[in-house]
Coordinates of C-alpha atoms in Angstrom, one line a residue:
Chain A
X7 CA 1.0 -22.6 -34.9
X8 CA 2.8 -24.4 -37.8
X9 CA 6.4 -23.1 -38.1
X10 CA 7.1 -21.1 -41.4
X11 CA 9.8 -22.8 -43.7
X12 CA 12.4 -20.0 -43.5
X13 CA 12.4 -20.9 -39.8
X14 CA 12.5 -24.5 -40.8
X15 CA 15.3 -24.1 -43.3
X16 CA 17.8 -21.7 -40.7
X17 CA 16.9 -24.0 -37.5
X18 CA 19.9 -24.5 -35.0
X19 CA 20.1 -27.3 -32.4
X20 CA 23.0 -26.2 -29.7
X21 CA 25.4 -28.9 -28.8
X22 CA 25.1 -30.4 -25.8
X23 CA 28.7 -29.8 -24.5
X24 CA 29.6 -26.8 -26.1
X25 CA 27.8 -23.3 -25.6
X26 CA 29.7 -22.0 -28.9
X27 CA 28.6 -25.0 -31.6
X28 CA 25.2 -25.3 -33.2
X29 CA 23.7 -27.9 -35.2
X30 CA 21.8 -27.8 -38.6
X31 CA 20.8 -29.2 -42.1
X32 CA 20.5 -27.3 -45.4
X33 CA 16.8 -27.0 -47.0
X34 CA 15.9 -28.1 -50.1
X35 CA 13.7 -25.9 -50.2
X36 CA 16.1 -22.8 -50.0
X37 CA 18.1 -24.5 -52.6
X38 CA 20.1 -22.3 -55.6
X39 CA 21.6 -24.1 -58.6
X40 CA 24.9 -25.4 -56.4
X41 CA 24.2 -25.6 -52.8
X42 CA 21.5 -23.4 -50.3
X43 CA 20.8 -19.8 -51.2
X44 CA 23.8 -17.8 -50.0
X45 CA 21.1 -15.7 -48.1
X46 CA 19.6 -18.7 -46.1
X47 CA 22.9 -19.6 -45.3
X48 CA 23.6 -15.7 -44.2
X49 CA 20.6 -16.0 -42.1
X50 CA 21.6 -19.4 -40.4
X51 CA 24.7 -17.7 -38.9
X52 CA 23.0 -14.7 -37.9
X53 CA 20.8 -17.5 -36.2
X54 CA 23.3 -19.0 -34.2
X55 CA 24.5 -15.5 -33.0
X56 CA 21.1 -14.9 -32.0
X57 CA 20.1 -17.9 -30.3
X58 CA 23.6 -17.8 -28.4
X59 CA 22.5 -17.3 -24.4
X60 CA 26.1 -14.7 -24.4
X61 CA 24.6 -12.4 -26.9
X62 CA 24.8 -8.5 -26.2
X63 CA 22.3 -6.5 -28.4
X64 CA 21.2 -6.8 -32.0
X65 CA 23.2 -7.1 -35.4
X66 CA 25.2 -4.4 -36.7
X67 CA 27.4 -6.2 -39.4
X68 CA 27.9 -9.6 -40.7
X69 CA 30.2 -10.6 -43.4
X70 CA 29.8 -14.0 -45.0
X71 CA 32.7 -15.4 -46.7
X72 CA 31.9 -18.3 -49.3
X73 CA 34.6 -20.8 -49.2
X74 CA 33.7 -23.9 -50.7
X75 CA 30.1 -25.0 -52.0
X76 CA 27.8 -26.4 -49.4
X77 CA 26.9 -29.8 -49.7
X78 CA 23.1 -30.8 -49.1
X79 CA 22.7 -32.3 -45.5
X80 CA 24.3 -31.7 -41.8
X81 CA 26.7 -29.1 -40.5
X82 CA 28.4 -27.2 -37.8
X83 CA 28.2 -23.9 -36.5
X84 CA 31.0 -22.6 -34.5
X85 CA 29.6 -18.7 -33.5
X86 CA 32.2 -17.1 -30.5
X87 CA 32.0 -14.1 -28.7
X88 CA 35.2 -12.7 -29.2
X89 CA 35.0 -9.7 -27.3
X90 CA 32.7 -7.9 -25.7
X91 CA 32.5 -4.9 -25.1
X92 CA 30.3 -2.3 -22.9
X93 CA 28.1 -1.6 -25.9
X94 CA 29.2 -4.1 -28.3
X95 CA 30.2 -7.5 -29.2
X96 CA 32.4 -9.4 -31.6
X97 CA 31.7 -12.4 -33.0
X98 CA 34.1 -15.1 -35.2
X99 CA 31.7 -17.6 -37.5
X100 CA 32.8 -20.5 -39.3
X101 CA 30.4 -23.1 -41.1
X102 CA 31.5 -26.5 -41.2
X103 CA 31.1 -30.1 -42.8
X104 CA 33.2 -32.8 -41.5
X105 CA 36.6 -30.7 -40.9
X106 CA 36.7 -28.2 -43.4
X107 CA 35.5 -24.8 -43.1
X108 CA 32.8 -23.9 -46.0
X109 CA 31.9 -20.6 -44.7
X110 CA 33.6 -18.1 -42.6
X111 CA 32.9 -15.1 -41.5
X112 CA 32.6 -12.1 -38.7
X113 CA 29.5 -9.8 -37.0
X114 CA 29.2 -7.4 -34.5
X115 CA 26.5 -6.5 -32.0
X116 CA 25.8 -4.0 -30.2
X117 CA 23.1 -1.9 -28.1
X118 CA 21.3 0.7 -30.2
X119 CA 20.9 4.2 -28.4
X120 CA 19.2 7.0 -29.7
X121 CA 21.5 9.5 -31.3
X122 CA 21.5 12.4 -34.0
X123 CA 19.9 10.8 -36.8
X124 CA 20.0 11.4 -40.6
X125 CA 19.0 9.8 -44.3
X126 CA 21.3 11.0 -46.8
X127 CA 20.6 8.2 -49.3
X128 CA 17.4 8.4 -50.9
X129 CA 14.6 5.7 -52.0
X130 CA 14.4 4.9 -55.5
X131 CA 11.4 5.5 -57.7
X132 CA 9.2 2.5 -57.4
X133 CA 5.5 2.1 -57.8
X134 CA 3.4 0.2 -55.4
X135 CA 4.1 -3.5 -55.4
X136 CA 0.6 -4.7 -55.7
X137 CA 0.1 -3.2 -59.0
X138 CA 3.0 -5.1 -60.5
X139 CA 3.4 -8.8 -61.6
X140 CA 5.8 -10.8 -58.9
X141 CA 8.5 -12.7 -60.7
X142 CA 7.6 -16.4 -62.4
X143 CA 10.8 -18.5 -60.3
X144 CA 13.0 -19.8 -63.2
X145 CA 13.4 -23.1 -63.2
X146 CA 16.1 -25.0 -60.5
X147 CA 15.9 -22.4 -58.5
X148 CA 14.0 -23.7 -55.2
X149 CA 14.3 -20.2 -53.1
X150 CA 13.1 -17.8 -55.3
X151 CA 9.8 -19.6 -55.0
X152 CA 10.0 -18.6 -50.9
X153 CA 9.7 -14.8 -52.0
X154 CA 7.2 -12.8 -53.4
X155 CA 9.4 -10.6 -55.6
X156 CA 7.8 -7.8 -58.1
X157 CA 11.0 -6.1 -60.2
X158 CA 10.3 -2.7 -61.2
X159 CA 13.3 -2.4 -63.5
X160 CA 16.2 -4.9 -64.5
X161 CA 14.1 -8.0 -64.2
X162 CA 15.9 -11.5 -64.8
X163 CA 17.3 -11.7 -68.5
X164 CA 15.6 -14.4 -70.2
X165 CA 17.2 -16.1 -73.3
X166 CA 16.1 -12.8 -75.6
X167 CA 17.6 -10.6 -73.6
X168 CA 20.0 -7.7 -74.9
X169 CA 23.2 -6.9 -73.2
X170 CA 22.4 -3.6 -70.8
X171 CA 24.8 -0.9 -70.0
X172 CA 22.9 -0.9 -66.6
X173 CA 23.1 -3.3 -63.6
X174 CA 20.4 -1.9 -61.3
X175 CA 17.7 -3.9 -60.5
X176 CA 14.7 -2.5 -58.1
X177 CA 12.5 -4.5 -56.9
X178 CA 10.1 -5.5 -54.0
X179 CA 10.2 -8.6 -51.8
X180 CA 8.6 -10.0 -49.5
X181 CA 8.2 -13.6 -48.4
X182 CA 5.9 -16.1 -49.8
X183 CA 4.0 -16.8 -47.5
X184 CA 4.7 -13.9 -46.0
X185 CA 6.2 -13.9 -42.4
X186 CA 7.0 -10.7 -40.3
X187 CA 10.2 -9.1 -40.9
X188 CA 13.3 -9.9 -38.4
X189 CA 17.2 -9.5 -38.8
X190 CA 17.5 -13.2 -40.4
X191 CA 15.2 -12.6 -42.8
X192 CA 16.7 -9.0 -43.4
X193 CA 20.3 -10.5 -44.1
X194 CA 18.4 -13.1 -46.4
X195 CA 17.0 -10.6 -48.1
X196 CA 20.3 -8.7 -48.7
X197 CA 21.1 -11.5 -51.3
X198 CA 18.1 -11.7 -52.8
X199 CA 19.6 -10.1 -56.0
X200 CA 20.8 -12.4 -58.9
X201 CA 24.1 -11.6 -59.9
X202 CA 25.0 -8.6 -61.8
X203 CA 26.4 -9.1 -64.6
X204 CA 23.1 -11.2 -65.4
X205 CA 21.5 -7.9 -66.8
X206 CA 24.9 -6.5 -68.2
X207 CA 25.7 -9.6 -70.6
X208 CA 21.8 -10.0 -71.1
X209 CA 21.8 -13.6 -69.6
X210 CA 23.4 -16.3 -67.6
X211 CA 26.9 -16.6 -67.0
X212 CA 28.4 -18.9 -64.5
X213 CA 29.3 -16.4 -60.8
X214 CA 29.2 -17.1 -57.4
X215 CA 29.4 -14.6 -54.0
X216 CA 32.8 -14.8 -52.4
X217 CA 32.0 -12.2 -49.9
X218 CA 29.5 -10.5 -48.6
X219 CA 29.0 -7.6 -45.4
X220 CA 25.4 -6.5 -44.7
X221 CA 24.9 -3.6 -42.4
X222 CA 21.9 -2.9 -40.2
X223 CA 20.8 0.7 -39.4
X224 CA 17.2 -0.6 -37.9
X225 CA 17.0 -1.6 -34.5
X226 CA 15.3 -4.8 -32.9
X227 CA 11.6 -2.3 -33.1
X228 CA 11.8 -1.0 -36.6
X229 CA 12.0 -4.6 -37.7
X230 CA 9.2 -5.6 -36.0
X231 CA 7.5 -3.0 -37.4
X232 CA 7.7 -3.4 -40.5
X233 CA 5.7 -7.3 -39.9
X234 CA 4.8 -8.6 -43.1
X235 CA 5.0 -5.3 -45.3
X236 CA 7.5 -5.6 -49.0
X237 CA 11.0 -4.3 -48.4
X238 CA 12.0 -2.1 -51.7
X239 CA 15.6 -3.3 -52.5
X240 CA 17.8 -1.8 -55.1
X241 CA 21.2 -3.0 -56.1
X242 CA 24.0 -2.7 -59.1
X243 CA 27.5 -3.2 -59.4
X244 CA 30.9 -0.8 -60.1
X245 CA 33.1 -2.2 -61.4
X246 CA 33.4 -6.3 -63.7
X247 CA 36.6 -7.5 -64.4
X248 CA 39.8 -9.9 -63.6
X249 CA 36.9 -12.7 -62.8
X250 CA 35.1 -10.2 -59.8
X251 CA 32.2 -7.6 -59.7
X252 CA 31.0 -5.9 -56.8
X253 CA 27.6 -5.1 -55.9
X254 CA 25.8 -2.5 -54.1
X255 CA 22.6 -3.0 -52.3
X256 CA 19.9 -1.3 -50.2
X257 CA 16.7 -2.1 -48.5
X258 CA 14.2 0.1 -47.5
X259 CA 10.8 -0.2 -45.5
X260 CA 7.7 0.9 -47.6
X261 CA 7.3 3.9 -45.8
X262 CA 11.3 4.8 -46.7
X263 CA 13.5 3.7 -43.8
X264 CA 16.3 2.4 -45.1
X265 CA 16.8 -0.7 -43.1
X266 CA 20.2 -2.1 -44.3
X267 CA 22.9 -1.7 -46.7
X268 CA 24.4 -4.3 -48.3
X269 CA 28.0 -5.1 -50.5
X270 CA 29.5 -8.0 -52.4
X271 CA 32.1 -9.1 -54.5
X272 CA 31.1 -12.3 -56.8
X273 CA 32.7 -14.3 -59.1
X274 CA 31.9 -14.5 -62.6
X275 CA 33.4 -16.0 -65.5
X276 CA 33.3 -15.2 -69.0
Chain B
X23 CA 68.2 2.2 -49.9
X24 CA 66.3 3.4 -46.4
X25 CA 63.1 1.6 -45.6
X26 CA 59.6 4.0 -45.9
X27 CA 58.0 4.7 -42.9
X28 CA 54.8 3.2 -43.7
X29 CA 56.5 -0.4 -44.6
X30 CA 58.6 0.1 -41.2
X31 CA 55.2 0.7 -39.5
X32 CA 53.2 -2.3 -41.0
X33 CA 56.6 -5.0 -41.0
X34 CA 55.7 -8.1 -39.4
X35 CA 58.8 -10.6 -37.9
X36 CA 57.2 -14.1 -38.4
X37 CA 56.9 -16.7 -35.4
X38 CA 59.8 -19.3 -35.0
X39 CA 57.6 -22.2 -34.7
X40 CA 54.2 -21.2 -35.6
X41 CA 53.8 -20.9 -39.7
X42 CA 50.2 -18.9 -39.1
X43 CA 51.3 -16.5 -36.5
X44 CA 53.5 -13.1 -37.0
X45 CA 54.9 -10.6 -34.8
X46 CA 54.5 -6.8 -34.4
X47 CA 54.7 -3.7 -32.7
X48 CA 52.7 -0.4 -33.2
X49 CA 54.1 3.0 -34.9
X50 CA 53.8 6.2 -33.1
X51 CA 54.2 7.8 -36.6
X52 CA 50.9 6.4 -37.5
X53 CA 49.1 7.2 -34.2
X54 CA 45.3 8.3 -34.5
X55 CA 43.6 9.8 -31.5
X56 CA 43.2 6.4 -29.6
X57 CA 45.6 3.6 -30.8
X58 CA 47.1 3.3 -34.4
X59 CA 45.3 4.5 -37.8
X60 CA 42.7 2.0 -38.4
X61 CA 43.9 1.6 -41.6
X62 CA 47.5 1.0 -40.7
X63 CA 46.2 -1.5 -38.7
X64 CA 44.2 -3.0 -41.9
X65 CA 47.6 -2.8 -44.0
X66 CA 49.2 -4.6 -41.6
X67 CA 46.9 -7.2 -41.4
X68 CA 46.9 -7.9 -44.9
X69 CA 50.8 -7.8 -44.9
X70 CA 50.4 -11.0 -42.3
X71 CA 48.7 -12.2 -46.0
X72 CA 51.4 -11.5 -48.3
X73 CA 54.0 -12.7 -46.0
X74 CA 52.6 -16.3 -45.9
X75 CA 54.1 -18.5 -47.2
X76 CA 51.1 -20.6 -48.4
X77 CA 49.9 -17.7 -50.1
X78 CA 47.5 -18.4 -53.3
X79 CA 47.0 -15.2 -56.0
X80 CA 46.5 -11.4 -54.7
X81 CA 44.0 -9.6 -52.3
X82 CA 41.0 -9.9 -53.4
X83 CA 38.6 -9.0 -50.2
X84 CA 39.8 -7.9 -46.9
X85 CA 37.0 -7.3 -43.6
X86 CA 38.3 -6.0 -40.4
X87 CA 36.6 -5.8 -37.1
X88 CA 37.9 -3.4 -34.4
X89 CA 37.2 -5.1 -31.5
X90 CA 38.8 -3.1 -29.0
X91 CA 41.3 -0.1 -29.4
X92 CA 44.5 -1.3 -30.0
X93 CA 47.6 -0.3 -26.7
X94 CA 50.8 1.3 -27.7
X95 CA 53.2 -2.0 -28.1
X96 CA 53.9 -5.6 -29.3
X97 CA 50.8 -7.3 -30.9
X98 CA 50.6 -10.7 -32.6
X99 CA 48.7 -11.8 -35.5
X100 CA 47.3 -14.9 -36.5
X101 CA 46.5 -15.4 -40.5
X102 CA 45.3 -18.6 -41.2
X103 CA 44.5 -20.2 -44.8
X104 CA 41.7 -21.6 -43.8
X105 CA 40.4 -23.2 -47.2
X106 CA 42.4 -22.9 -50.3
X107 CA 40.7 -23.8 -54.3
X108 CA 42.3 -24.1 -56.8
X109 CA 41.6 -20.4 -58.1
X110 CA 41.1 -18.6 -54.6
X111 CA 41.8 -19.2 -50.7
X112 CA 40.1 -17.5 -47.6
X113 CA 41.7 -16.5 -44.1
X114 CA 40.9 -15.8 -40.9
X115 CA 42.6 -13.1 -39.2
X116 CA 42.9 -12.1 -35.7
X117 CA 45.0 -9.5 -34.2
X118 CA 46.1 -10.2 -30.3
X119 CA 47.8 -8.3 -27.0
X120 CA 47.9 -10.4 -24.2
X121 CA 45.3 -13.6 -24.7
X122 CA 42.5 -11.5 -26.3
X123 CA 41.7 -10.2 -29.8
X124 CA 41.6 -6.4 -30.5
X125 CA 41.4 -6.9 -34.1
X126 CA 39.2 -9.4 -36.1
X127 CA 39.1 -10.3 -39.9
X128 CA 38.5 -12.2 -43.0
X129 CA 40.3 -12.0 -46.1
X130 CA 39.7 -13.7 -49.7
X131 CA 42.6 -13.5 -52.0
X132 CA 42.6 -15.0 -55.3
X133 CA 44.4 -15.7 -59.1
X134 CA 43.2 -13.1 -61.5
X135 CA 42.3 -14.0 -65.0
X136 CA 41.0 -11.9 -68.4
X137 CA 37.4 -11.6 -68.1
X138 CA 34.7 -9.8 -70.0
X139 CA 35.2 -6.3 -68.2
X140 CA 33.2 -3.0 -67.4
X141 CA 33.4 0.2 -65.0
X142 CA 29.9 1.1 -64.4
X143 CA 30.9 3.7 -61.3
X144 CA 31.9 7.3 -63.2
X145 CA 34.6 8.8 -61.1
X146 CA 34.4 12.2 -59.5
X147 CA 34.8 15.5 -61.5
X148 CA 38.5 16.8 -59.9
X149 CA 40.7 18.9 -61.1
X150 CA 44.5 17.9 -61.4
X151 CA 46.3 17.8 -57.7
X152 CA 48.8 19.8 -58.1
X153 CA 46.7 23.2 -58.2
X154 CA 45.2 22.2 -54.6
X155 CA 46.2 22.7 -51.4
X156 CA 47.8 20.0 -49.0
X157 CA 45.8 19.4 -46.3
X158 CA 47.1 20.9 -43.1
X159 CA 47.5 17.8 -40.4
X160 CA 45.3 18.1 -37.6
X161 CA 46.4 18.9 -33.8
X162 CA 47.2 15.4 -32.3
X163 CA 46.9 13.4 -35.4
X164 CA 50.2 12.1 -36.6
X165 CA 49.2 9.3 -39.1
X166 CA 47.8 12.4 -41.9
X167 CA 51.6 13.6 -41.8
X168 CA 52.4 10.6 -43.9
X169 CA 49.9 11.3 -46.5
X170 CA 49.6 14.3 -49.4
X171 CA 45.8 14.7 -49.2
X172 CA 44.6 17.4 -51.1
X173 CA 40.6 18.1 -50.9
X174 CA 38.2 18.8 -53.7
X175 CA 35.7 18.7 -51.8
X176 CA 34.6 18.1 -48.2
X177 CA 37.5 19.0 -46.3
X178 CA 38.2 18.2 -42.2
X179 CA 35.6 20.8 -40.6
X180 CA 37.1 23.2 -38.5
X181 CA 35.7 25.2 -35.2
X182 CA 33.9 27.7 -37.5
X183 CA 32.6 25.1 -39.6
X184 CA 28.3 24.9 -40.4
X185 CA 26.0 21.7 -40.5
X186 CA 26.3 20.0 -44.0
X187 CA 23.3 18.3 -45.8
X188 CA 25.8 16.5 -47.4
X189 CA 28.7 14.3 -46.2
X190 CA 30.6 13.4 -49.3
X191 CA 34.2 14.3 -49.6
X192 CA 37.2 13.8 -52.6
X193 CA 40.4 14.7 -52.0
X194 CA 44.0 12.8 -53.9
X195 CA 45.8 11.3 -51.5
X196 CA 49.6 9.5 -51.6
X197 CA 51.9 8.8 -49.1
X198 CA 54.2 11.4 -48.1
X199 CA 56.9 10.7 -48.9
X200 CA 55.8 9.1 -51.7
X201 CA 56.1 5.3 -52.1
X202 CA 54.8 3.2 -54.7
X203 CA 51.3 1.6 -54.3
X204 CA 51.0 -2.1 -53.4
X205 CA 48.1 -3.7 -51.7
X206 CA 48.6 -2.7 -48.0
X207 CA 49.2 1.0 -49.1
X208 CA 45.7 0.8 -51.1
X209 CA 43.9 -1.2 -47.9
X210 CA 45.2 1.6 -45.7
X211 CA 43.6 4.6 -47.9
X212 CA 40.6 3.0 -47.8
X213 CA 40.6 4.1 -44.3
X214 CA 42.1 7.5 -45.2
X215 CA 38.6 9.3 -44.9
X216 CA 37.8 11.0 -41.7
X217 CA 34.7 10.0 -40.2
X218 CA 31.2 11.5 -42.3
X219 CA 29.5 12.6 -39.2
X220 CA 31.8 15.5 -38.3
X221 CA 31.0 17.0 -41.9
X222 CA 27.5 16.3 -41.5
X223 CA 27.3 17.6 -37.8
X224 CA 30.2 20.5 -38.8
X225 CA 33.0 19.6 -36.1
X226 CA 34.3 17.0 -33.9
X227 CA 32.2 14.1 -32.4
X228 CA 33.5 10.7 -30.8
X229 CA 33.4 8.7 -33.6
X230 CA 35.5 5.1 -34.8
X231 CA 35.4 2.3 -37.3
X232 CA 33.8 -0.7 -36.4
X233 CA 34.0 -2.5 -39.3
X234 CA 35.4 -1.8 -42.6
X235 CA 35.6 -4.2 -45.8
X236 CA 37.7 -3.5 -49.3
X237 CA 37.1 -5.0 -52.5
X238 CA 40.2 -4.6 -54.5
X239 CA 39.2 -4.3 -58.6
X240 CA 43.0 -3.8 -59.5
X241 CA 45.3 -6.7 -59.9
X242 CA 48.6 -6.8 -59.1
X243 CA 50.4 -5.2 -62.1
X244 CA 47.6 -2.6 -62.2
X245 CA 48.0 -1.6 -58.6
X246 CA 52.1 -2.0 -59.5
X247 CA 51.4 0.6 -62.1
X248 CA 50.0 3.8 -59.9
X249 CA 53.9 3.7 -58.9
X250 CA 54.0 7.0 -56.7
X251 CA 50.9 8.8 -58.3
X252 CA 48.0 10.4 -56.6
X253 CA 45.0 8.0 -56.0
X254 CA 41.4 10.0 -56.3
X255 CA 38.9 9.3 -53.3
X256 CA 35.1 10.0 -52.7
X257 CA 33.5 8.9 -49.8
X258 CA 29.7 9.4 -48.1
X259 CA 27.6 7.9 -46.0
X260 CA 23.8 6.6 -46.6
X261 CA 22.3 6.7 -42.9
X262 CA 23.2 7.8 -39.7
X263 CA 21.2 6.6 -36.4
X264 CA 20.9 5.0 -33.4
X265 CA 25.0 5.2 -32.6
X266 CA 26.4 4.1 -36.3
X267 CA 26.2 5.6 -39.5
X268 CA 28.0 3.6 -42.9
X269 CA 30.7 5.4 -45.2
X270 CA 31.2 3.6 -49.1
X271 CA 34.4 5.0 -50.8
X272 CA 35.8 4.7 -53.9
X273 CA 39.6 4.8 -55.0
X274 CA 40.3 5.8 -58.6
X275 CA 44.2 5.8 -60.1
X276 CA 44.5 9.2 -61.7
X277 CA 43.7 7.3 -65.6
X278 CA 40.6 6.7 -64.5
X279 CA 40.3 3.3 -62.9
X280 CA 38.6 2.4 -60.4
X281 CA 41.1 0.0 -58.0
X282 CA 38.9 -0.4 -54.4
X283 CA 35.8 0.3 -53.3
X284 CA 35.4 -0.1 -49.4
X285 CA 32.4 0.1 -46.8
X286 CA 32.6 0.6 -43.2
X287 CA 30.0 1.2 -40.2
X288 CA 31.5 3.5 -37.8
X289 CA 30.5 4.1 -34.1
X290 CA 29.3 7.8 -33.0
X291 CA 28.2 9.5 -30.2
X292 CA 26.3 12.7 -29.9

């Protein structure tokens, strides 16, 4: 069984002394234009929490903080179990290369039960993925080559583009090749979204996530189930301005579970 | 001049020795069911922020985790500047009683500059405050005492209340008696919102932030500007299940612009 490369790139080593460090090295292969893919990096923290022997349950939240750009080679997990609880856990993160911090950032676990259940958002409009044309990865950009993404509106801008008084994008990914679904790919996933104001000003613009909070309303099975189906993901921002824009995100199963939502505030300038 | 209540609730003595760590005590005025209002607690945290004195720029993102529900009494935080740039810094927060942590956070604060700018989100139809009723504060519930909430829609349930297929509520809210917006008092009315689930289910049901995260949009002279004038809020969720449902929010100054948006995931039985 060869190892897939998302599992490559978000591989942990635990320290030999201490329960709450992990070891690792960025990917090339998950590489943006400065530093991993924000998502791989999401996904390597969520890692650590789940390959930590302390853990209670399955992710409910993660925010990922952005402090400094990662550089390409080792670095340090520190993941610790704040808290925990009867039914849920708290976790501290922080990311490190030599002393600094470079990311920071908080999750909870916790022990799903079955409750009252209800889906007030709903799906948007998509056609099936395999009739559309996945996404030619621009150039520079190793991890968008690791997904097989097929936009159904507000694709990349590309150097004709207009300016758009819309920032949704829709889209369906999956990854290339495809691997079944779990929560570190999930949380990867919830970044997979180029930056808003992209489509708004009708190209590139120099931004950078600062934060970002993903929540997960599937459990450990509904996952699993989904194996190697497309996730449908929409997202688009509120409000540019003063050097920030948020952004909104959801990602739904084929068959219209809405697995997580997702929210983060970027940098932009210009 | 006498000091508000809220800023007596949220003040913060700072340690003798220790530059990251500061000193407080809960407020029965701002009691909730169990513990302090959770967004109190969030203004207070961010207070710990502001009162640094290694503070770079003005709240940009704030994440708090509520680990455990905070006793009646003396707490301490910790706010530490864990990585400041040159155009933003990010802390980590924890709140303590005794050795552990009750509350948890992150928090990204940052210097503003003119950007290109755009407010995608509409905000909701409302008509003008001061034809609606004040809310009524809730048996048991001191905190809502300190705030003029008047609903436009999807008011507090009460025992004769039906199902709803639709959890969103907007109401104005301002502090009673009024006080002019800063950044705590925004961070604590992103918390204003009672819990979605008791529309949806039509009455009470154990229910309590887990997480919640704020993206302030509004800089400091526009958050200066709301002086003692209502704020417009709409909040609804997107899923409920398997013990948490999320709740997105948006606050809007009475002009029309849009200063936070927040997330949480909140805890529910039932």
């Amino acid at each position: 069984m060869t190892t897939h490369r998302f599992d490559a790139a978000i591989a942990l080593k635990p320290d030999s002394s201490e329960r709450d460090v992990f070891h690792g090295e960025t990917s090339a292969e998950y590489g943006n234009m400065v530093g991993p893919f924000g998502g791989a990096t999401a996904a390597t923290l969520l890692r650590a929490i789940l390959d930590h022997p302390a853990l209670l349950g399955s992710p409910v939240s993660l925010t990922v903080n952005f402090a400094a750009p990662l550089a390409d080679g080792a670095f340090t997990i520190g993941a610790r179990p704040v808290r925990t609880n009867r039914s849920n856990q708290h976790w501290m993160l922080e990311l490190c290369q030599g002393e600094l911090p470079v990311v920071t950032g908080t999750a909870v676990t916790g022990l799903r039960r079955e409750t009252w259940s209800a889906t007030e958002e709903r799906p948007p409009e998509a056609p099936a993925p395999e009739g559309l044309s996945p996404q030619q990865p621009p150039e520079g950009i190793a991890w968008v080559s690791n997904y097989d993404i097929r936009f159904v509106r507000g694709a990349l801008p590309d150097s004709g583009s207009a300016e758009s008084a819309d920032s949704r994008s829709t889209l369906w990914v999956r990854d290339a090749p495809p691997r079944p679904l779990d929560f570190p790919a999930l949380a990867a996933r919830c970044d997979a979204f180029f930056p808003r104001v992209f489509l708004r000003r009708g190209g590139y613009v120099p931004a950078g996530t600062v934060s970002m909070t993903a929540y997960f309303h599937a459990d450990t099975a509904a996952v699993a189930a989904q194996s190697e189906e497309y996730v449908l993901g929409t997202a688009r921002a509120q409000r540019f301005g003063n050097g920030y824009f948020d952004q909104l995100a959801e990602l739904w199963s084929r068959d219209g579970t809405l697995l997580a939502t997702t929210h983060q505030i970027v940098y932009f300038k210009g």
